[in-house]
Amino acid sequence: MKHYSIFSLTRNALSHHENWTEAWRSPEPKPEYDVIIVGGGGHGLSTAFYLAKEHGITNIAVIEKGWLGGGNTGRNTTIVRSNYAIEGNAHFYEKAMDLWRGMTKELNYNVMFSPRGVINLAHNDAQVDAFQRRGNTMRLNGIDAHWVSLNELRERVPLLNTTKSARYPIFGGLEQPKAGTARHDAVAWGYARGADSYGIDIIQNCEVTGMKIENGKMQGVETTKGFIGSKKVGVAVAGHSTQLFDMAGIRLPIESHLLQAMVTEPVKPALDTVVTSGAAHCYISQSDKGEMVFGGDIDFYNSYAQRGNYPTPEHVVTAACELFPAFSRLRLMRSWGGIMDMSTDGSPIIGKSPVDGLYINAGWCYGGFKATPGSGWVFAHTIAQDRPHKLNECFSLNRFETGHVLDEKGVGPIAKAH
Amino acid sequence: MLIKCPWCGDRSLAEFSYQGDATVDRPEDPMTQSDAEWNNFLNLRDNPKGWHDEIWHHISGCRKHFKMRRNTVTHEIADIKPMDGALQGGDK
Ligand SMILES: Cc1cc2nc3c(=O)[nH]c(=O)nc-3n(C[C@H](O)[C@H](O)[C@H](O)COP(=O)(O)OP(=O)(O)OC[C@H]3O[C@@H](n4cnc5c(N)ncnc54)[C@H](O)[C@@H]3O)c2cc1C
Ligand SMILES: [Zn+2]
């Protein structure tokens, strides 16, 4: 791997940037690997990277049916936070936050992690109480939280509609100051380049179509490039988890739903933090290019379409313009959708499966981007040691049967409600 | 997406609420269910990529429930029936 630095930049500038080497190879698959990772999104790639870096396993293939990061990793609104209240979630997401802080250096790849703060708006007294309680819980868990008064909010986010006549009047907000955003594609590319540097094969345009299991033990996967053997297979395919585990005869507590997002034309810096409103169903930030990036709720019916219906963007745009009246002047450039793996308790599943050597990483709902480094880190541990790390013991698949669910929102076993 | 409510006719998606998989039946007597059986009813779903039988609610209209067979990839609707009807069509 060529180290990226001011010197390599200068050297390559002198040769008109014509001699940069590829960031990762595109090899043909070998007949057998020690570990196969299915899914070349952030979670699959970070898993491969940490398997090599933390556990010394390098005979690995990452198999991706399309292109790297073409799934939800390249489609999300890039919000990174750890403002969770319940035990298992809080510690896991905070581990991910730790890794985010060092990621650019760890990967020698600028992932543009920007801890600009994330502010959740409170719109009534009950929300103020609930948010302050959450903030206290977070602080007890060693996670930063700060109550933003209405006056402070007016100074920090001057374009926000804080008038009393707003459809959802704003009472204040709970901020996680060290939360923020990161560049989504760079995360996939950085982990891919890092994994490749350990000799890991990244195989794109190769779809897994079946699994070979004998006496309950994993033997390998059928793909569009033929059979590839491995005694250990880790699956991180987000919205297609049901299809992959169906190949092993395993049903999952997951529904695939569509989440849309959109960006406006780029403008000069106008919003230097992330603002979210659960009541108005909208979260919004400004990208480094200047676009307002925003999204809201899922479309609320099962879908694998990767494109949405009109009522949802209409609702989200209405909310964004209500929160930031000035943004009604901006033109919308693009909208898109991703297929979300919604679990029935709203928390992820990372662990072993009923098949020996088959491991699951799924159920990320709206929020798996922020988990990317932590998810790969604990999944790598789970695969290497054949048992979960302490941080992901609570995310086992069998918690749904034993009743040890992690329902952060407290809405019950309805996938679309989380 | 336009949805043809059996009582109101073609109406916009915005008037409807999705209520889940129509093939899941609540067990008659929850107390006699094993943990695995109860998990099967409560959490596990077929979640098909393709034709899916669903329950929808015309929540901002007549407020009646009905069944619908819809393709989860193309969003095409093959059939809509009142709750006691049998869905047909698609290649399910
Ligand atoms: C619009 C939108 C906004 C979001 N906003 C946020 C946010 O602000 N913050 C946040 O934390 N999270 C957010 N998320 C969620 C987040 O994007 C995901 O949870 C996370 O990126 C999932 O990463 P992944 O690697 O598991 O999945 P993906 O990036 O989807 O990768 C899975 C890969 O598996 C591949 N695959 C599927 N089937 C097969 C097969 N049979 N064979 C081989 N490969 C296969 C796919 O092609 C895909 O590339 C958002 C999601 C969406 C859609
Ligand atoms: Zn009706």
XYZ file of C-alpha atoms and ligand atoms in Angstrom:
564
model
C 0.000 0.000 0.000
C 1.349 3.405 -0.945
C 1.223 5.670 2.092
C -0.746 8.857 1.439
C 1.017 11.992 2.701
C 1.970 15.511 1.727
C 5.119 14.000 0.169
C 3.314 11.424 -1.965
C 0.929 14.173 -3.048
C 3.810 16.418 -4.084
C 5.653 13.594 -5.810
C 2.555 12.656 -7.809
C 1.771 16.280 -8.610
C 5.176 16.486 -10.305
C 4.170 13.620 -12.615
C 0.743 15.160 -13.286
C -1.050 12.624 -11.076
C -0.644 9.960 -13.737
C 1.244 7.447 -11.595
C -1.035 6.866 -8.611
C -1.399 3.151 -8.002
C -4.863 1.606 -7.579
C -6.193 1.799 -4.016
C -7.012 -1.928 -3.980
C -6.588 -4.873 -6.353
C -9.459 -6.603 -8.190
C -8.441 -10.284 -7.966
C -10.292 -13.375 -9.138
C -11.500 -15.534 -6.236
C -9.290 -18.349 -4.934
C -10.933 -21.781 -4.411
C -10.815 -21.490 -0.626
C -10.384 -18.910 2.144
C -10.146 -18.990 5.926
C -12.999 -16.478 6.142
C -15.503 -15.153 3.607
C -17.331 -11.918 4.264
C -20.498 -11.415 2.213
C -21.310 -7.741 1.555
C -18.882 -4.989 0.599
C -20.506 -2.212 2.562
C -18.840 -0.481 5.490
C -19.660 -3.304 7.886
C -18.267 -6.102 5.718
C -15.124 -4.166 4.822
C -14.393 -3.043 8.379
C -14.888 -6.633 9.567
C -12.275 -7.861 7.078
C -9.906 -5.061 8.085
C -10.152 -5.810 11.821
C -9.883 -9.582 11.240
C -6.451 -8.863 9.771
C -5.388 -6.042 12.043
C -6.636 -7.359 15.400
C -6.670 -11.132 14.864
C -3.955 -11.798 12.282
C -6.307 -13.559 9.842
C -5.537 -12.417 6.290
C -6.667 -15.254 3.994
C -10.046 -13.561 3.530
C -12.385 -12.682 0.650
C -14.979 -9.925 0.761
C -17.670 -10.749 -1.793
C -19.851 -7.936 -3.100
C -22.581 -8.342 -5.706
C -22.320 -4.755 -6.961
C -19.695 -2.132 -6.200
C -18.123 -1.211 -2.838
C -20.363 1.007 -0.761
C -23.163 0.854 -3.351
C -25.620 -0.266 -0.692
C -26.708 1.749 2.323
C -23.141 2.786 3.097
C -23.162 5.108 0.079
C -26.791 6.167 0.529
C -27.045 7.361 4.094
C -27.196 10.816 5.647
C -23.879 10.176 7.444
C -24.896 11.058 10.992
C -22.532 9.567 13.573
C -23.606 9.604 17.232
C -23.874 7.451 20.349
C -26.731 9.100 22.250
C -28.276 5.839 23.395
C -29.734 5.231 26.826
C -30.014 1.481 27.325
C -27.059 -0.533 28.570
C -25.918 -2.677 25.643
C -26.464 0.003 23.011
C -24.713 2.811 24.914
C -21.410 0.952 25.362
C -21.364 -0.529 21.866
C -21.989 2.795 20.082
C -19.509 4.582 22.307
C -16.863 2.026 21.285
C -17.711 2.918 17.677
C -17.297 6.640 18.513
C -13.820 5.923 19.864
C -12.872 4.236 16.608
C -14.344 7.100 14.540
C -12.062 9.550 16.281
C -8.973 7.656 15.160
C -10.221 6.329 11.834
C -8.541 8.745 9.428
C -5.186 8.025 11.020
C -5.789 4.296 11.417
C -6.661 3.937 7.719
C -4.302 6.637 6.361
C -7.409 7.783 4.498
C -9.320 10.992 5.150
C -12.844 9.969 6.150
C -13.641 13.599 6.939
C -15.025 12.773 10.384
C -16.517 16.044 11.559
C -17.643 16.113 15.218
C -19.842 19.149 14.704
C -22.449 18.107 17.292
C -25.895 16.600 16.835
C -28.852 18.431 18.358
C -32.197 16.659 18.931
C -34.950 19.275 19.153
C -37.551 19.089 21.915
C -40.987 20.445 21.008
C -42.984 20.134 24.227
C -42.534 19.821 27.986
C -42.708 16.042 27.954
C -39.922 15.883 25.388
C -37.821 18.315 27.427
C -38.106 15.995 30.441
C -37.422 12.866 28.402
C -34.412 14.384 26.639
C -32.887 15.724 29.828
C -33.292 12.310 31.407
C -31.613 10.731 28.381
C -28.803 13.269 28.655
C -28.282 12.364 32.312
C -28.266 8.661 31.489
C -25.701 9.270 28.773
C -23.457 11.207 31.124
C -23.674 8.424 33.712
C -22.421 6.108 30.961
C -19.521 8.463 30.260
C -21.007 9.796 27.001
C -21.070 13.536 26.406
C -24.456 15.291 26.499
C -25.414 18.927 26.766
C -28.807 20.602 27.176
C -29.118 23.467 24.677
C -31.469 26.177 25.911
C -33.691 28.046 23.497
C -31.470 31.121 23.719
C -28.321 29.148 23.031
C -30.072 27.426 20.155
C -30.953 30.784 18.594
C -27.278 31.728 18.650
C -25.953 28.391 17.465
C -28.498 27.756 14.706
C -29.734 31.194 13.640
C -31.742 29.958 10.648
C -33.878 27.663 12.799
C -37.518 28.735 13.180
C -37.712 29.291 16.945
C -40.818 31.479 16.868
C -43.799 30.566 19.021
C -45.983 30.270 15.935
C -43.952 27.371 14.496
C -45.990 24.245 13.702
C -43.777 22.416 16.218
C -42.588 25.134 18.612
C -39.032 24.509 19.798
C -38.325 24.349 23.547
C -34.607 23.528 23.387
C -32.535 20.551 22.432
C -30.281 17.770 23.633
C -26.874 17.866 22.050
C -24.161 15.269 21.837
C -21.271 17.681 21.182
C -18.803 15.028 20.009
C -21.224 13.471 17.517
C -21.251 14.637 13.897
C -20.880 13.404 10.343
C -18.341 11.594 8.148
C -17.816 11.057 4.430
C -19.653 7.782 3.724
C -17.851 6.629 0.549
C -14.471 7.353 2.096
C -15.294 4.998 4.964
C -15.932 2.114 2.540
C -12.911 2.994 0.402
C -10.606 3.510 3.370
C -11.459 0.131 4.919
C -11.198 -1.536 1.480
C -7.749 -0.082 0.920
C -6.694 -1.033 4.435
C -7.995 -4.601 4.052
C -6.329 -4.966 0.649
C -3.006 -3.906 2.137
C -3.124 -7.025 4.365
C -3.638 -9.179 1.242
C -7.410 -9.553 1.635
C -9.190 -10.203 -1.695
C -12.021 -7.795 -2.456
C -14.222 -9.335 -5.138
C -16.804 -7.032 -6.679
C -19.594 -7.872 -9.156
C -19.912 -11.310 -7.594
C -23.233 -12.305 -6.040
C -23.606 -15.016 -3.417
C -26.441 -17.274 -4.596
C -26.289 -20.212 -2.215
C -24.571 -21.792 0.790
C -23.095 -25.214 1.205
C -23.756 -26.557 4.681
C -22.970 -30.137 5.758
C -24.075 -31.582 9.115
C -24.827 -28.077 10.359
C -21.334 -26.853 9.435
C -20.464 -24.157 6.911
C -18.488 -25.347 3.871
C -18.616 -22.329 1.556
C -20.771 -20.248 -0.756
C -22.071 -20.553 -4.310
C -21.498 -17.378 -6.288
C -21.877 -16.063 -9.823
C -18.128 -16.744 -10.095
C -18.476 -20.343 -8.926
C -18.161 -22.130 -5.587
C -15.809 -20.606 -3.016
C -14.982 -22.705 0.017
C -14.657 -21.490 3.603
C -15.441 -22.899 7.031
C -16.337 -19.419 8.262
C -18.747 -17.045 6.517
C -19.790 -13.681 7.952
C -22.811 -12.040 6.353
C -23.268 -8.240 6.413
C -25.736 -7.487 3.623
C -28.153 -5.049 5.320
C -31.554 -5.144 3.541
C -30.854 -8.521 1.930
C -30.172 -10.416 5.169
C -33.431 -12.384 4.844
C -32.383 -13.729 1.423
C -28.890 -14.729 2.562
C -30.064 -16.516 5.707
C -32.850 -18.184 3.749
C -30.011 -19.974 1.904
C -29.116 -21.525 5.280
C -32.740 -22.223 6.221
C -32.765 -19.546 8.940
C -35.682 -17.107 9.345
C -34.875 -13.689 10.760
C -36.737 -11.130 12.880
C -36.208 -8.618 10.083
C -38.320 -6.730 7.544
C -36.778 -4.822 4.644
C -38.012 -1.258 4.386
C -37.207 1.687 2.223
C -35.516 4.816 3.592
C -35.207 7.884 1.387
C -32.899 10.880 1.608
C -32.269 13.939 -0.512
C -29.945 16.880 -1.095
C -30.432 20.457 -2.230
C -28.178 22.442 -4.518
C -24.924 23.473 -2.774
C -24.819 26.823 -0.980
C -22.359 28.678 1.236
C -21.982 27.484 4.851
C -25.298 28.040 6.613
C -25.609 25.166 9.077
C -22.575 23.979 11.039
C -24.182 21.287 13.166
C -26.658 18.445 12.698
C -30.261 19.193 13.655
C -32.863 16.482 14.126
C -36.523 16.606 15.024
C -38.333 13.410 15.896
C -41.664 15.219 16.062
C -41.345 16.779 12.605
C -39.655 13.605 11.205
C -36.574 15.293 9.802
C -32.782 15.343 10.276
C -30.621 17.766 8.413
C -27.003 18.788 7.994
C -24.872 20.576 5.427
C -22.308 18.562 3.483
C -18.773 19.810 2.898
C -19.804 20.500 -0.692
C -22.525 22.808 0.630
C -25.613 20.705 -0.047
C -28.316 20.453 2.608
C -28.591 16.710 3.242
C -31.802 15.558 4.823
C -34.058 12.620 5.447
C -36.952 11.494 7.591
C -38.833 8.267 8.211
C -39.000 5.066 6.194
C -41.825 4.646 3.667
C -43.480 2.290 6.213
C -44.173 -0.706 3.982
C -41.879 -3.609 2.994
C -39.803 -2.742 -0.055
C -36.702 -3.811 -1.971
C -37.107 -1.099 -4.600
C -34.210 1.261 -3.661
C -36.447 4.097 -4.820
C -39.279 5.680 -2.968
C -42.765 6.946 -3.310
C -43.690 10.594 -3.404
C -45.565 11.143 -0.096
C -42.426 10.595 2.018
C -40.134 13.183 0.356
C -43.045 15.607 0.365
C -43.439 15.097 4.113
C -39.700 15.422 4.760
C -39.353 18.572 2.646
C -42.341 20.103 4.433
C -40.689 19.418 7.771
C -37.309 20.797 6.660
C -38.917 24.020 5.401
C -40.926 24.342 8.605
C -37.747 24.025 10.719
C -35.639 26.190 8.385
C -37.949 28.549 6.441
C -34.965 29.947 4.483
C -34.342 26.527 2.948
C -37.646 26.727 1.054
C -35.681 28.845 -1.459
C -33.288 25.995 -2.260
C -33.773 23.663 -5.193
C -33.764 19.928 -4.594
C -31.067 18.180 -6.625
C -31.457 14.478 -5.964
C -33.368 11.970 -3.890
C -32.671 8.257 -3.473
C -33.517 5.287 -1.319
C -31.818 2.402 0.456
C -33.108 -0.936 1.736
C -33.039 -1.030 5.495
C -32.837 -4.142 7.597
C -35.452 -3.271 10.254
C -35.295 -5.661 13.236
C -38.332 -6.206 15.446
C -36.685 -4.606 18.500
C -34.865 -1.838 16.631
C -31.389 -3.060 17.636
C -28.771 -4.862 15.567
C -28.012 -8.583 15.529
C -24.279 -9.395 15.639
C -23.235 -12.899 16.539
C -23.311 -16.584 15.811
C -26.150 -18.352 14.011
C -27.620 -21.850 14.384
C -25.198 -23.002 11.628
C -21.614 -23.646 12.763
C -19.330 -21.148 11.028
C -22.106 -18.852 9.789
C -22.142 -15.436 11.466
C -24.750 -12.696 11.298
C -24.392 -8.906 11.160
C -27.805 -7.350 10.445
C -30.794 -5.425 11.760
C -29.252 -1.955 11.538
C -32.518 -0.069 11.024
C -31.990 3.672 10.463
C -28.653 3.835 12.151
C -25.923 1.477 11.016
C -23.524 3.990 9.488
C -22.439 5.340 12.872
C -21.861 1.765 13.992
C -19.574 0.880 11.059
C -16.190 0.700 12.859
C -17.605 -0.791 16.071
C -19.667 -3.304 14.143
C -16.650 -4.526 12.159
C -14.517 -4.583 15.299
C -16.872 -6.816 17.333
C -17.887 -8.917 14.307
C -14.232 -9.650 13.550
C -13.781 -10.763 17.165
C -16.894 -12.952 16.961
C -15.688 -14.661 13.770
C -12.065 -15.052 14.849
C -12.842 -16.418 18.336
C -16.119 -18.129 17.431
C -17.784 -16.280 20.306
C -19.075 -12.742 20.733
C -17.048 -9.956 22.316
C -18.458 -8.649 25.604
C -19.766 -5.614 23.704
C -21.986 -7.649 21.356
C -23.144 -10.460 23.658
C -26.418 -8.559 24.041
C -26.994 -8.482 20.252
C -27.412 -12.249 19.841
C -29.960 -13.685 17.432
C -31.587 -15.826 20.089
C -32.510 -12.819 22.269
C -35.786 -12.665 20.332
C -36.680 -16.146 21.537
C -35.540 -15.661 25.135
C -37.156 -12.237 25.384
C -33.941 -10.289 26.087
C -34.758 -7.693 23.456
C -33.182 -4.205 23.312
C -36.061 -1.897 22.479
C -34.437 1.546 22.803
C -37.596 3.326 21.674
C -40.002 1.144 23.647
C -42.472 0.592 20.820
C -42.789 -3.200 20.859
C -42.177 -5.929 18.297
C -43.125 -4.032 15.150
C -40.212 -3.702 12.731
C -41.451 -0.588 10.937
C -42.026 1.312 14.200
C -38.360 1.453 15.290
C -48.588 4.529 -5.578
C -52.364 4.453 -6.050
C -54.245 1.910 -3.958
C -57.756 0.785 -4.810
C -59.625 0.578 -1.520
C -62.419 -2.032 -1.923
C -64.877 0.593 -0.638
C -63.503 3.960 -1.807
C -61.744 3.122 -5.083
C -58.372 4.514 -6.217
C -56.802 6.721 -3.531
C -53.279 8.040 -2.892
C -50.824 5.989 -0.830
C -50.716 8.896 1.636
C -54.208 7.910 2.909
C -53.181 4.364 3.821
C -51.264 2.712 6.609
C -49.398 -0.582 6.201
C -50.322 -3.062 8.921
C -47.965 -5.941 8.211
C -47.701 -9.441 6.815
C -51.182 -10.950 6.178
C -49.906 -14.514 6.411
C -49.090 -14.286 10.123
C -51.848 -15.582 12.426
C -51.895 -14.937 16.147
C -51.859 -18.297 17.947
C -55.208 -19.230 19.499
C -53.774 -19.761 22.974
C -50.519 -17.894 23.729
C -50.127 -19.711 27.052
C -49.557 -23.079 25.382
C -46.883 -21.747 23.008
C -43.221 -22.662 23.415
C -40.704 -19.803 23.273
C -39.752 -20.879 19.742
C -43.375 -20.903 18.570
C -44.090 -17.535 20.120
C -40.926 -16.074 18.543
C -42.096 -17.446 15.226
C -45.357 -15.523 15.521
C -44.017 -12.360 17.139
C -40.696 -11.720 15.368
C -39.825 -14.011 12.480
C -41.000 -12.939 9.014
C -40.670 -14.325 5.474
C -39.924 -10.779 4.254
C -40.069 -11.860 0.590
C -38.350 -10.055 -2.259
C -41.271 -10.206 -4.688
C -44.939 -10.937 -4.056
C -46.132 -10.273 -0.538
C -49.592 -10.622 1.014
C -50.215 -7.690 3.330
C -52.819 -6.002 5.486
C -53.467 -2.326 4.809
C -55.694 0.189 6.593
C -57.466 3.049 4.819
C -56.662 5.168 7.832
C -57.415 8.609 6.368
C -60.453 7.350 4.469
C -63.145 4.827 5.357
C -60.839 3.373 8.076
C -61.500 -0.202 6.974
C -58.805 -2.886 6.740
C -58.218 -4.982 3.641
C -55.718 -7.443 2.169
C -53.425 -6.709 -0.730
C -50.925 -8.736 -2.779
C -48.087 -6.417 -3.732
C -44.665 -6.864 -5.283
C -41.981 -5.534 -2.929
C -39.548 -4.893 -5.803
C -41.754 -3.260 -8.450
C -44.502 -1.953 -6.102
C -47.002 -3.540 -8.528
C -50.342 -4.524 -6.972
C -51.821 -7.845 -8.135
C -54.959 -8.076 -6.025
C -56.927 -6.376 -3.269
C -59.655 -8.102 -1.227
C -61.689 -7.444 1.912
C -60.214 -9.176 4.978
C -62.196 -12.405 4.437
C -61.308 -12.680 0.723
C -58.612 -14.872 -0.836
C -55.821 -13.059 -2.703
C -54.975 -14.165 -6.233
C -52.566 -13.236 -9.006
C -48.883 -12.366 -9.182
C -46.864 -15.527 -9.562
C -47.155 -16.458 -5.903
C -31.346 7.033 3.222
C -30.584 6.453 4.384
C -30.129 7.277 5.405
C -29.413 6.759 6.481
N -28.913 7.617 7.421
C -28.105 7.152 8.393
C -27.468 8.061 9.287
O -27.600 9.290 9.174
N -26.686 7.539 10.274
C -26.503 6.200 10.414
O -25.814 5.801 11.334
N -27.068 5.309 9.564
C -27.867 5.754 8.546
N -28.441 4.858 7.664
C -28.215 3.411 7.853
C -26.864 2.978 7.325
O -26.649 3.494 6.034
C -26.738 1.460 7.254
O -27.216 0.849 8.440
C -25.291 1.023 7.066
O -24.647 1.795 6.086
C -25.279 -0.424 6.661
O -23.986 -0.809 6.258
P -23.781 -2.276 5.759
O -22.370 -2.423 5.405
O -24.384 -3.215 6.746
O -24.759 -2.388 4.481
P -24.580 -1.925 2.953
O -23.737 -0.729 2.815
O -25.956 -1.894 2.374
O -23.758 -3.126 2.346
C -24.320 -4.394 2.101
C -23.774 -4.891 0.792
O -24.157 -6.243 0.597
C -24.278 -6.449 -0.789
N -25.050 -7.672 -1.038
C -26.385 -7.877 -0.851
N -26.724 -9.116 -1.232
C -25.582 -9.721 -1.653
C -25.280 -11.013 -2.192
N -26.241 -11.941 -2.356
N -23.997 -11.299 -2.542
C -23.009 -10.371 -2.390
N -23.240 -9.124 -1.896
C -24.517 -8.803 -1.532
C -24.958 -5.187 -1.273
O -24.762 -4.983 -2.658
C -24.306 -4.107 -0.409
O -23.242 -3.445 -1.044
C -29.170 5.355 6.565
C -29.624 4.521 5.541
C -30.315 5.053 4.451
C -30.772 4.128 3.349
Zn -61.604 3.176 1.984
